[in-house]
Coordinates of C-alpha atoms and ligand atoms in Angstrom, one line a residue:
M1 CA 21.8 90.3 30.7
T2 CA 21.8 87.8 27.3
I3 CA 24.6 87.9 25.2
I4 CA 25.1 85.0 22.0
V5 CA 29.2 84.1 21.7
T6 CA 29.4 82.8 18.2
G7 CA 32.5 80.9 17.4
G8 CA 32.2 80.4 21.5
A9 CA 34.3 76.6 21.4
G10 CA 37.6 78.1 19.6
F11 CA 40.3 79.8 21.3
I12 CA 39.4 83.7 21.5
G13 CA 35.8 83.1 22.1
S14 CA 35.9 80.5 24.4
N15 CA 38.2 82.5 26.8
F16 CA 35.8 85.1 26.0
V17 CA 32.9 82.0 27.5
F18 CA 35.0 81.8 30.3
H19 CA 36.1 85.4 31.1
M20 CA 32.0 87.0 30.8
L21 CA 30.7 83.9 33.1
K22 CA 33.4 84.9 35.2
A23 CA 33.3 88.6 35.5
H24 CA 28.9 88.6 34.9
S25 CA 28.0 85.9 37.0
D26 CA 24.4 87.2 36.9
Y27 CA 24.3 86.9 33.0
R28 CA 23.6 84.9 30.6
I29 CA 25.7 82.8 27.7
I30 CA 24.9 81.0 24.7
C31 CA 27.5 79.7 22.7
L32 CA 26.9 79.4 19.0
D33 CA 29.0 77.2 17.7
K34 CA 29.2 75.2 14.4
L35 CA 32.0 72.9 15.5
T36 CA 34.5 73.0 12.7
Y37 CA 38.1 71.3 12.7
A38 CA 38.7 74.5 14.8
G39 CA 36.0 73.7 17.3
N40 CA 36.5 71.8 20.4
L41 CA 33.0 71.2 22.5
S42 CA 35.7 69.3 25.5
T43 CA 37.3 73.1 25.1
L44 CA 33.1 74.5 27.0
E45 CA 33.4 71.4 29.5
P46 CA 34.4 73.7 32.1
A47 CA 31.0 76.1 31.4
M48 CA 29.1 72.8 30.7
S49 CA 27.6 73.0 34.5
N50 CA 26.9 76.4 34.9
P51 CA 23.2 77.4 34.7
N52 CA 24.4 80.5 33.0
F53 CA 25.4 78.8 30.0
L54 CA 23.9 76.9 27.0
F55 CA 26.0 75.4 24.3
V56 CA 23.8 75.9 20.5
K57 CA 25.7 73.4 17.2
A58 CA 25.0 75.7 14.8
D59 CA 26.2 77.7 11.8
I60 CA 26.7 81.1 11.1
C61 CA 25.5 81.0 7.7
D62 CA 21.8 79.3 8.6
R63 CA 19.7 81.7 8.8
K64 CA 17.1 79.6 9.8
A65 CA 19.0 78.1 12.7
V66 CA 20.3 81.6 13.7
N67 CA 16.6 83.3 13.8
E68 CA 15.0 80.1 16.0
I69 CA 18.4 81.0 18.3
F70 CA 17.3 84.6 18.5
E71 CA 13.7 84.1 18.8
A72 CA 14.2 81.6 21.8
E73 CA 16.7 83.0 23.5
K74 CA 16.9 87.2 22.7
P75 CA 19.7 87.8 22.8
D76 CA 20.9 92.1 24.3
I77 CA 23.9 91.7 22.6
V78 CA 26.1 89.8 20.1
V79 CA 29.3 89.0 20.1
N80 CA 30.6 87.9 16.1
F81 CA 33.9 85.1 16.8
A82 CA 32.9 82.1 14.5
A83 CA 35.3 82.6 11.5
E84 CA 37.7 80.8 9.4
S85 CA 41.2 82.0 11.1
H86 CA 44.1 80.1 9.6
V87 CA 45.6 82.2 7.0
D88 CA 47.3 78.8 5.1
R89 CA 43.7 76.9 4.9
S90 CA 42.8 80.4 3.4
I91 CA 45.6 80.4 0.4
E92 CA 44.1 77.3 -0.4
N93 CA 40.5 77.5 0.0
P94 CA 39.2 80.8 0.4
D95 CA 35.7 79.8 -0.4
V96 CA 34.4 79.0 3.0
F97 CA 36.1 82.3 4.2
L98 CA 33.9 84.2 2.1
E99 CA 30.8 82.1 3.0
T100 CA 31.3 81.7 7.2
N101 CA 32.9 85.2 7.4
I102 CA 30.9 87.5 5.3
K103 CA 27.5 85.7 4.5
G104 CA 27.8 84.0 8.2
T105 CA 28.4 88.4 9.2
A106 CA 25.6 89.1 7.3
V107 CA 23.3 85.5 8.8
L108 CA 24.0 87.3 12.0
M109 CA 23.0 90.9 11.9
D110 CA 20.2 90.1 9.9
A111 CA 18.9 88.6 12.7
C112 CA 20.1 91.6 15.2
R113 CA 17.4 93.5 12.7
K114 CA 14.8 91.2 12.6
Y115 CA 14.5 91.0 16.6
G116 CA 16.4 94.1 17.4
I117 CA 19.7 93.8 20.0
T118 CA 21.6 96.6 22.3
R119 CA 24.4 95.7 20.2
Y120 CA 26.2 93.8 17.6
H121 CA 30.3 93.1 18.0
Q122 CA 32.1 92.4 15.5
V123 CA 35.9 90.5 16.0
S124 CA 38.1 91.8 13.4
T125 CA 41.8 91.7 12.9
D126 CA 44.6 93.3 13.1
E127 CA 45.3 91.7 9.5
V128 CA 42.6 94.1 7.3
Y129 CA 45.4 97.3 7.5
G130 CA 47.4 94.6 5.7
D131 CA 51.5 94.8 6.9
L132 CA 53.8 97.5 7.6
P133 CA 57.5 97.8 6.4
L134 CA 60.8 96.5 8.8
D135 CA 62.7 100.0 7.9
R136 CA 60.4 102.2 9.8
P137 CA 59.4 101.1 12.7
D138 CA 57.6 104.5 14.0
L139 CA 54.9 103.8 11.7
F140 CA 51.1 102.0 13.5
F141 CA 47.8 100.7 13.0
T142 CA 45.5 103.3 13.4
E143 CA 42.0 103.4 13.4
E144 CA 42.1 105.9 10.3
T145 CA 44.5 103.0 8.7
P146 CA 43.0 102.1 5.1
L147 CA 42.5 98.8 4.6
H148 CA 44.4 97.0 2.5
T149 CA 44.6 93.6 2.5
S150 CA 46.9 91.0 1.4
S151 CA 44.9 87.1 1.9
P152 CA 42.0 86.0 1.3
Y153 CA 41.5 85.4 5.0
S154 CA 42.3 88.9 5.8
S155 CA 40.0 90.0 2.9
S156 CA 36.9 87.7 3.6
K157 CA 37.4 90.0 7.5
A158 CA 37.6 93.6 5.5
G159 CA 34.6 92.4 3.8
A160 CA 33.1 92.0 6.8
D161 CA 34.2 95.2 8.7
L162 CA 32.8 97.2 5.5
L163 CA 29.0 95.3 5.8
V164 CA 29.1 95.8 9.7
M165 CA 29.7 99.7 9.5
A166 CA 27.1 99.4 6.2
Y167 CA 24.9 98.0 8.6
H168 CA 24.9 100.9 10.6
R169 CA 24.5 103.8 8.6
T170 CA 21.8 102.0 6.5
Y171 CA 19.7 100.9 9.2
G172 CA 21.0 101.8 11.9
L173 CA 22.4 98.6 13.3
P174 CA 24.2 99.1 16.8
V175 CA 27.3 97.9 16.0
T176 CA 30.7 98.0 17.3
I177 CA 34.7 96.5 15.7
S178 CA 37.2 95.8 17.3
R179 CA 40.5 95.2 15.0
C180 CA 43.2 92.6 17.4
S181 CA 46.7 91.8 17.0
N182 CA 48.3 88.3 17.2
N183 CA 46.3 86.4 20.4
Y184 CA 48.3 83.7 22.5
G185 CA 46.7 81.6 25.2
P186 CA 45.3 78.4 26.4
Y187 CA 43.1 76.6 23.2
H188 CA 44.9 78.0 20.9
F189 CA 44.9 75.0 18.3
P190 CA 48.1 73.6 17.4
E191 CA 48.1 74.7 13.5
K192 CA 49.3 78.5 14.6
L193 CA 52.6 79.6 15.6
I194 CA 52.9 79.7 19.3
P195 CA 50.6 76.6 19.9
L196 CA 52.5 74.3 17.0
M197 CA 55.9 75.6 18.1
I198 CA 54.8 73.9 21.8
T199 CA 53.9 70.8 20.6
N200 CA 56.2 70.3 18.3
A201 CA 59.2 71.1 20.2
L202 CA 57.8 69.0 22.7
A203 CA 57.7 65.6 20.8
D204 CA 61.0 67.0 19.1
K205 CA 60.2 67.8 15.8
P206 CA 60.8 69.9 13.1
L207 CA 60.2 73.7 14.1
P208 CA 59.0 74.9 10.6
V209 CA 59.9 78.9 10.2
Y210 CA 58.8 80.6 7.1
G211 CA 61.2 82.4 4.8
E212 CA 63.9 83.9 7.3
G213 CA 61.5 84.3 10.4
I214 CA 61.9 87.7 10.5
N215 CA 58.1 88.6 9.9
V216 CA 56.8 90.7 13.1
R217 CA 53.7 90.5 15.2
D218 CA 52.7 92.1 17.8
W219 CA 51.4 89.7 20.3
L220 CA 48.8 89.6 23.3
Y221 CA 47.5 87.7 25.9
V222 CA 44.2 86.3 24.9
E223 CA 43.0 87.1 28.2
D224 CA 44.1 91.3 27.3
H225 CA 41.7 90.9 24.1
C226 CA 38.3 90.0 26.0
K227 CA 38.7 92.2 28.7
A228 CA 39.1 94.9 26.2
I229 CA 35.9 93.2 24.5
D230 CA 34.1 93.3 27.7
L231 CA 35.0 96.5 27.8
I232 CA 33.7 97.8 24.6
I233 CA 30.6 96.0 24.0
H234 CA 29.8 97.8 27.5
K235 CA 31.7 101.9 26.9
G236 CA 32.6 101.4 23.9
T237 CA 30.5 103.8 21.1
V238 CA 28.3 102.8 18.8
G239 CA 29.9 103.0 14.8
E240 CA 32.8 103.0 16.3
V241 CA 36.1 101.0 15.1
Y242 CA 38.6 99.8 18.9
N243 CA 42.1 99.1 17.7
I244 CA 43.7 96.4 20.7
G245 CA 47.1 95.9 20.7
G246 CA 50.0 95.8 23.5
H247 CA 53.2 97.5 21.3
N248 CA 54.7 94.3 21.7
E249 CA 56.5 93.3 18.7
M250 CA 58.3 90.6 18.3
R251 CA 60.2 88.2 15.6
N252 CA 58.4 84.8 14.2
I253 CA 62.4 83.7 14.5
D254 CA 62.8 85.2 18.4
I255 CA 59.5 83.7 19.4
V256 CA 60.8 79.9 18.2
K257 CA 64.3 80.5 20.0
L258 CA 62.3 81.7 23.2
I259 CA 60.5 78.5 23.2
C260 CA 63.3 76.0 22.8
K261 CA 64.8 77.8 25.5
E262 CA 61.3 77.5 28.2
L263 CA 61.4 74.0 26.8
N264 CA 65.4 73.2 27.4
K265 CA 65.3 72.1 23.4
P266 CA 68.0 72.1 21.2
E267 CA 68.1 75.3 18.6
S268 CA 68.6 72.8 15.9
L269 CA 65.4 71.4 15.7
I270 CA 64.2 75.0 13.5
T271 CA 64.0 74.1 9.7
Y272 CA 63.0 77.3 7.5
V273 CA 60.5 76.1 4.9
T274 CA 59.5 78.3 2.0
D275 CA 57.5 81.6 3.3
R276 CA 54.1 81.7 2.8
K277 CA 52.8 83.8 -0.1
G278 CA 51.5 86.8 0.0
H279 CA 52.9 86.8 3.2
D280 CA 52.7 90.3 5.6
M281 CA 56.1 91.8 6.8
R282 CA 54.9 93.7 10.1
Y283 CA 51.7 93.9 12.3
A284 CA 51.8 97.0 15.0
I285 CA 49.3 98.2 15.8
D286 CA 47.9 102.1 17.0
P287 CA 46.2 101.1 20.9
T288 CA 45.8 104.9 22.0
K289 CA 42.4 104.9 21.2
I290 CA 40.9 102.4 23.7
H291 CA 43.7 103.4 25.7
N292 CA 42.5 106.9 25.9
E293 CA 38.3 106.8 25.4
L294 CA 37.8 103.2 27.9
G295 CA 41.0 103.2 29.9
W296 CA 41.6 99.8 28.6
L297 CA 45.6 98.8 29.0
P298 CA 46.9 94.9 28.5
E299 CA 47.9 92.9 31.9
T300 CA 49.9 90.0 31.1
K301 CA 53.4 90.9 30.0
F302 CA 54.7 88.7 27.0
A303 CA 57.6 87.2 29.2
D304 CA 54.8 85.9 31.8
G305 CA 52.6 85.2 29.1
I306 CA 54.3 82.8 27.4
K307 CA 55.5 80.8 30.5
K308 CA 52.2 81.0 31.7
T309 CA 50.8 79.4 27.4
I310 CA 53.6 77.1 28.0
K311 CA 52.9 75.9 31.1
W312 CA 49.3 75.0 29.9
Y313 CA 50.5 72.8 27.2
L314 CA 52.5 70.3 29.2
E315 CA 49.5 70.5 31.2
N316 CA 46.8 69.7 29.0
E317 CA 48.7 67.1 26.7
K318 CA 44.8 66.4 26.6
W319 CA 43.2 68.7 24.5
W320 CA 45.6 69.2 22.2
K321 CA 46.8 65.4 21.2
P322 CA 43.6 64.6 19.6
L323 CA 44.2 67.4 17.5
L324 CA 47.3 66.8 15.8
K325 CA 47.8 66.2 12.3
N326 CA 49.5 62.7 12.1
Ligands
LIG401 P1 39.7 79.9 16.1 O1 39.4 79.0 14.6 O2 40.4 78.9 17.3 O3 37.4 79.4 16.2 C1 36.8 79.6 15.3 C2 35.4 79.4 16.3 O4 34.6 80.2 15.1 C3 35.3 77.6 15.9 O5 35.3 77.7 16.9 C4 34.7 77.4 15.2 O6 33.9 75.7 15.3 C5 33.6 78.6 14.6 N1 32.8 78.7 13.3 C6 33.8 78.5 12.2 N2 33.3 78.6 11.2 C7 31.2 79.1 11.7 C8 30.0 79.0 11.4 N3 30.0 79.2 10.3 N4 28.8 78.7 12.4 C9 29.8 79.1 13.7 N5 30.7 78.8 13.8 C10 31.7 79.2 13.2 O7 39.8 81.6 15.8 P2 39.9 82.3 16.7 O8 41.8 82.1 16.7 O9 39.1 82.1 17.8 O10 39.8 83.6 15.8 C11 38.0 83.7 16.5 C12 37.9 85.5 16.0 O11 38.9 87.0 16.5 C13 38.0 85.2 14.5 O12 36.9 86.1 14.2 C14 39.4 86.0 14.3 O13 39.3 86.9 13.2 C15 40.0 87.1 14.9 N6 40.9 87.0 15.5 C16 42.4 86.3 16.1 C17 43.5 86.7 16.2 C18 44.5 86.0 16.4 O14 45.3 86.0 17.0 N7 43.9 84.7 16.5 C19 43.8 88.0 16.6 C20 42.5 89.3 16.0 C21 41.3 88.4 15.6

């Protein structure tokens, strides 16, 4: 079995590469990544000496390069993590989000049609559903929730999801889509909330919190996301969408306070900054379908996962220090 993992030098993609090499030691894993600011080849260092692993630097929008890789490697499965993923950057400059997240997805699926695969899996996000009100804790995103996006990022991901379903219906491409809640864990780029707060707190720098910090996200340890995708590509039903989340809703401000506590830093480091434009209030996933159909359940409790994550950042300064803005 040969699997192409796009975006495998990024946060979740690299964790997925490590998971797959460990869980399926007879599979060949080909990582295809453009190495944007968010991709880091040093992350994949532990995999480089594995004879079942190959790294190829390429842009998923580059049809010729993508076709050459498919021609040479003849993948059975493609898992597409490659994306521009930071909401704030999409507000500044939507263009590259449309290019990579939508066009890149089409280029990959065209190669899948041309060379033949058994599964194309699109890694999507709960952000395609928009947000939920804070005063309705009874509401959750199911796979039937209409797409209703807020940012250029989530719109580009929703556009890609629609295209994936269109390729399934029009060309019979064997696809699946997963929509996951916010991930945290090792190798998370230090512009995102949890690693930003950990790395700033360690340097006694201000901890910038948007608005009042009351926005709610549903946090999942990255390894649990990787295990869910592994299940979907092997046992999931073609043409289906699976939501992934662990019913772990937390307000941003409570996460930041918890990080201060764990690192023994004063809450006076917290500074409230002007809210993000169009900031979604609450995300909350209903993971009933993936649980009932595939038996998936998250294994890492937030209290343990956040401790593991903080420990990883404490022990891996060499990885994140060069990535910090000066
Ligand atoms: P990331 O930004 O850490 O990594 C993205 C990777 O894609 C990088 O290695 C980058 O170099 C690569 N890439 C970007 N443009 C490319 C291109 N044109 N061609 C080839 N490679 C390219 O992102 P992440 O947080 O690991 O997210 C991975 C996927 O999971 C994304 O599709 C994202 O939408 C989705 N997702 C993320 C989260 C989360 O909490 N981080 C939650 C749900 C879904």
